[in-house]
Amino acid sequence: MGQRLKISPVVVFVGLFIWGYLLGGIGALLAVPLTLTCIDHHGEFEGTRPIAILMRYTGEEEDEEKKASRTTCEGIMGK
């Protein structure tokens, strides 16, 4: 499902646990649409766009946008 929707399989798995914990069974059923909504909202704002880019999965080689996002996130975390 993650490859088809272009989000990381790890994000789908973690989203399933988080939404299932927060909303119970309904949250588990709606985990992927809710996670996609969060990724879209994060992509709209300049400060959270790098996080949204890293949560997406393309299955392709590294592109410039993803490299820049990784650098930005590493700078924020102080590594």
JSON list of C-alpha atoms in Angstrom, two decimals:
[
{"chain": "A", "resi": 1, "resn": "MET", "atom": "CA", "xyz": [0.00, 0.00, 0.00]},
{"chain": "A", "resi": 2, "resn": "GLY", "atom": "CA", "xyz": [2.82, 2.39, 0.82]},
{"chain": "A", "resi": 3, "resn": "GLN", "atom": "CA", "xyz": [4.47, 2.00, -2.58]},
{"chain": "A", "resi": 4, "resn": "ARG", "atom": "CA", "xyz": [1.22, 2.62, -4.38]},
{"chain": "A", "resi": 5, "resn": "LEU", "atom": "CA", "xyz": [0.46, 5.76, -2.38]},
{"chain": "A", "resi": 6, "resn": "LYS", "atom": "CA", "xyz": [4.12, 6.85, -2.43]},
{"chain": "A", "resi": 7, "resn": "ILE", "atom": "CA", "xyz": [4.66, 6.92, 1.31]},
{"chain": "A", "resi": 8, "resn": "SER", "atom": "CA", "xyz": [7.22, 4.95, 3.25]},
{"chain": "A", "resi": 9, "resn": "PRO", "atom": "CA", "xyz": [6.08, 1.52, 4.51]},
{"chain": "A", "resi": 10, "resn": "VAL", "atom": "CA", "xyz": [7.54, 2.43, 7.90]},
{"chain": "A", "resi": 11, "resn": "VAL", "atom": "CA", "xyz": [5.30, 5.50, 8.00]},
{"chain": "A", "resi": 12, "resn": "VAL", "atom": "CA", "xyz": [2.26, 3.31, 7.23]},
{"chain": "A", "resi": 13, "resn": "PHE", "atom": "CA", "xyz": [3.21, 0.90, 10.02]},
{"chain": "A", "resi": 14, "resn": "VAL", "atom": "CA", "xyz": [3.86, 3.63, 12.59]},
{"chain": "A", "resi": 15, "resn": "GLY", "atom": "CA", "xyz": [0.71, 5.48, 11.53]},
{"chain": "A", "resi": 16, "resn": "LEU", "atom": "CA", "xyz": [-1.32, 2.33, 12.06]},
{"chain": "A", "resi": 17, "resn": "PHE", "atom": "CA", "xyz": [-0.12, 2.09, 15.66]},
{"chain": "A", "resi": 18, "resn": "ILE", "atom": "CA", "xyz": [-0.51, 5.79, 16.43]},
{"chain": "A", "resi": 19, "resn": "TRP", "atom": "CA", "xyz": [-3.99, 6.20, 14.94]},
{"chain": "A", "resi": 20, "resn": "GLY", "atom": "CA", "xyz": [-5.08, 2.86, 16.38]},
{"chain": "A", "resi": 21, "resn": "TYR", "atom": "CA", "xyz": [-3.97, 3.95, 19.83]},
{"chain": "A", "resi": 22, "resn": "LEU", "atom": "CA", "xyz": [-5.59, 7.38, 19.58]},
{"chain": "A", "resi": 23, "resn": "LEU", "atom": "CA", "xyz": [-8.89, 6.38, 17.95]},
{"chain": "A", "resi": 24, "resn": "GLY", "atom": "CA", "xyz": [-9.15, 2.63, 18.52]},
{"chain": "A", "resi": 25, "resn": "GLY", "atom": "CA", "xyz": [-10.43, 0.34, 15.79]},
{"chain": "A", "resi": 26, "resn": "ILE", "atom": "CA", "xyz": [-11.76, 3.17, 13.64]},
{"chain": "A", "resi": 27, "resn": "GLY", "atom": "CA", "xyz": [-8.33, 4.81, 13.78]},
{"chain": "A", "resi": 28, "resn": "ALA", "atom": "CA", "xyz": [-6.70, 1.59, 12.62]},
{"chain": "A", "resi": 29, "resn": "LEU", "atom": "CA", "xyz": [-9.05, 1.45, 9.64]},
{"chain": "A", "resi": 30, "resn": "LEU", "atom": "CA", "xyz": [-8.50, 5.11, 8.79]},
{"chain": "A", "resi": 31, "resn": "ALA", "atom": "CA", "xyz": [-4.76, 5.13, 9.54]},
{"chain": "A", "resi": 32, "resn": "VAL", "atom": "CA", "xyz": [-3.51, 5.49, 5.96]},
{"chain": "A", "resi": 33, "resn": "PRO", "atom": "CA", "xyz": [-5.92, 8.26, 4.91]},
{"chain": "A", "resi": 34, "resn": "LEU", "atom": "CA", "xyz": [-5.25, 10.17, 8.13]},
{"chain": "A", "resi": 35, "resn": "THR", "atom": "CA", "xyz": [-1.50, 9.78, 7.68]},
{"chain": "A", "resi": 36, "resn": "LEU", "atom": "CA", "xyz": [-1.71, 10.98, 4.07]},
{"chain": "A", "resi": 37, "resn": "THR", "atom": "CA", "xyz": [-3.69, 13.98, 5.25]},
{"chain": "A", "resi": 38, "resn": "CYS", "atom": "CA", "xyz": [-0.99, 14.80, 7.79]},
{"chain": "A", "resi": 39, "resn": "ILE", "atom": "CA", "xyz": [1.74, 14.47, 5.16]},
{"chain": "A", "resi": 40, "resn": "ASP", "atom": "CA", "xyz": [-0.16, 16.79, 2.81]},
{"chain": "A", "resi": 41, "resn": "HIS", "atom": "CA", "xyz": [-0.63, 19.38, 5.55]},
{"chain": "A", "resi": 42, "resn": "HIS", "atom": "CA", "xyz": [3.04, 19.19, 6.52]},
{"chain": "A", "resi": 43, "resn": "GLY", "atom": "CA", "xyz": [3.96, 19.72, 2.87]},
{"chain": "A", "resi": 44, "resn": "GLU", "atom": "CA", "xyz": [2.07, 23.01, 2.74]},
{"chain": "A", "resi": 45, "resn": "PHE", "atom": "CA", "xyz": [4.25, 24.81, 5.30]},
{"chain": "A", "resi": 46, "resn": "GLU", "atom": "CA", "xyz": [7.86, 25.76, 4.74]},
{"chain": "A", "resi": 47, "resn": "GLY", "atom": "CA", "xyz": [8.99, 24.69, 8.21]},
{"chain": "A", "resi": 48, "resn": "THR", "atom": "CA", "xyz": [7.56, 21.18, 8.02]},
{"chain": "A", "resi": 49, "resn": "ARG", "atom": "CA", "xyz": [8.00, 20.51, 4.29]},
{"chain": "A", "resi": 50, "resn": "PRO", "atom": "CA", "xyz": [11.33, 18.62, 4.77]},
{"chain": "A", "resi": 51, "resn": "ILE", "atom": "CA", "xyz": [9.63, 16.20, 7.15]},
{"chain": "A", "resi": 52, "resn": "ALA", "atom": "CA", "xyz": [6.82, 15.56, 4.65]},
{"chain": "A", "resi": 53, "resn": "ILE", "atom": "CA", "xyz": [9.33, 14.95, 1.86]},
{"chain": "A", "resi": 54, "resn": "LEU", "atom": "CA", "xyz": [11.20, 12.38, 3.95]},
{"chain": "A", "resi": 55, "resn": "MET", "atom": "CA", "xyz": [7.94, 10.59, 4.79]},
{"chain": "A", "resi": 56, "resn": "ARG", "atom": "CA", "xyz": [7.20, 10.08, 1.11]},
{"chain": "A", "resi": 57, "resn": "TYR", "atom": "CA", "xyz": [8.49, 6.99, -0.66]},
{"chain": "A", "resi": 58, "resn": "THR", "atom": "CA", "xyz": [9.31, 7.10, -4.35]},
{"chain": "A", "resi": 59, "resn": "GLY", "atom": "CA", "xyz": [11.45, 4.00, -4.73]},
{"chain": "A", "resi": 60, "resn": "GLU", "atom": "CA", "xyz": [13.74, 5.95, -7.04]},
{"chain": "A", "resi": 61, "resn": "GLU", "atom": "CA", "xyz": [17.27, 7.20, -6.61]},
{"chain": "A", "resi": 62, "resn": "GLU", "atom": "CA", "xyz": [17.94, 10.15, -4.36]},
{"chain": "A", "resi": 63, "resn": "ASP", "atom": "CA", "xyz": [16.79, 13.41, -5.86]},
{"chain": "A", "resi": 64, "resn": "GLU", "atom": "CA", "xyz": [17.89, 16.93, -4.95]},
{"chain": "A", "resi": 65, "resn": "GLU", "atom": "CA", "xyz": [14.74, 17.77, -2.98]},
{"chain": "A", "resi": 66, "resn": "LYS", "atom": "CA", "xyz": [15.13, 14.72, -0.75]},
{"chain": "A", "resi": 67, "resn": "LYS", "atom": "CA", "xyz": [18.83, 15.39, -0.15]},
{"chain": "A", "resi": 68, "resn": "ALA", "atom": "CA", "xyz": [18.09, 19.01, 0.79]},
{"chain": "A", "resi": 69, "resn": "SER", "atom": "CA", "xyz": [15.33, 17.89, 3.16]},
{"chain": "A", "resi": 70, "resn": "ARG", "atom": "CA", "xyz": [17.62, 15.39, 4.85]},
{"chain": "A", "resi": 71, "resn": "THR", "atom": "CA", "xyz": [20.25, 18.08, 5.33]},
{"chain": "A", "resi": 72, "resn": "THR", "atom": "CA", "xyz": [17.66, 20.46, 6.79]},
{"chain": "A", "resi": 73, "resn": "CYS", "atom": "CA", "xyz": [16.34, 17.86, 9.20]},
{"chain": "A", "resi": 74, "resn": "GLU", "atom": "CA", "xyz": [19.85, 16.93, 10.33]},
{"chain": "A", "resi": 75, "resn": "GLY", "atom": "CA", "xyz": [20.55, 20.62, 10.96]},
{"chain": "A", "resi": 76, "resn": "ILE", "atom": "CA", "xyz": [17.40, 20.97, 13.05]},
{"chain": "A", "resi": 77, "resn": "MET", "atom": "CA", "xyz": [18.25, 17.93, 15.17]},
{"chain": "A", "resi": 78, "resn": "GLY", "atom": "CA", "xyz": [21.79, 19.19, 15.74]},
{"chain": "A", "resi": 79, "resn": "LYS", "atom": "CA", "xyz": [23.63, 16.27, 14.16]}
]
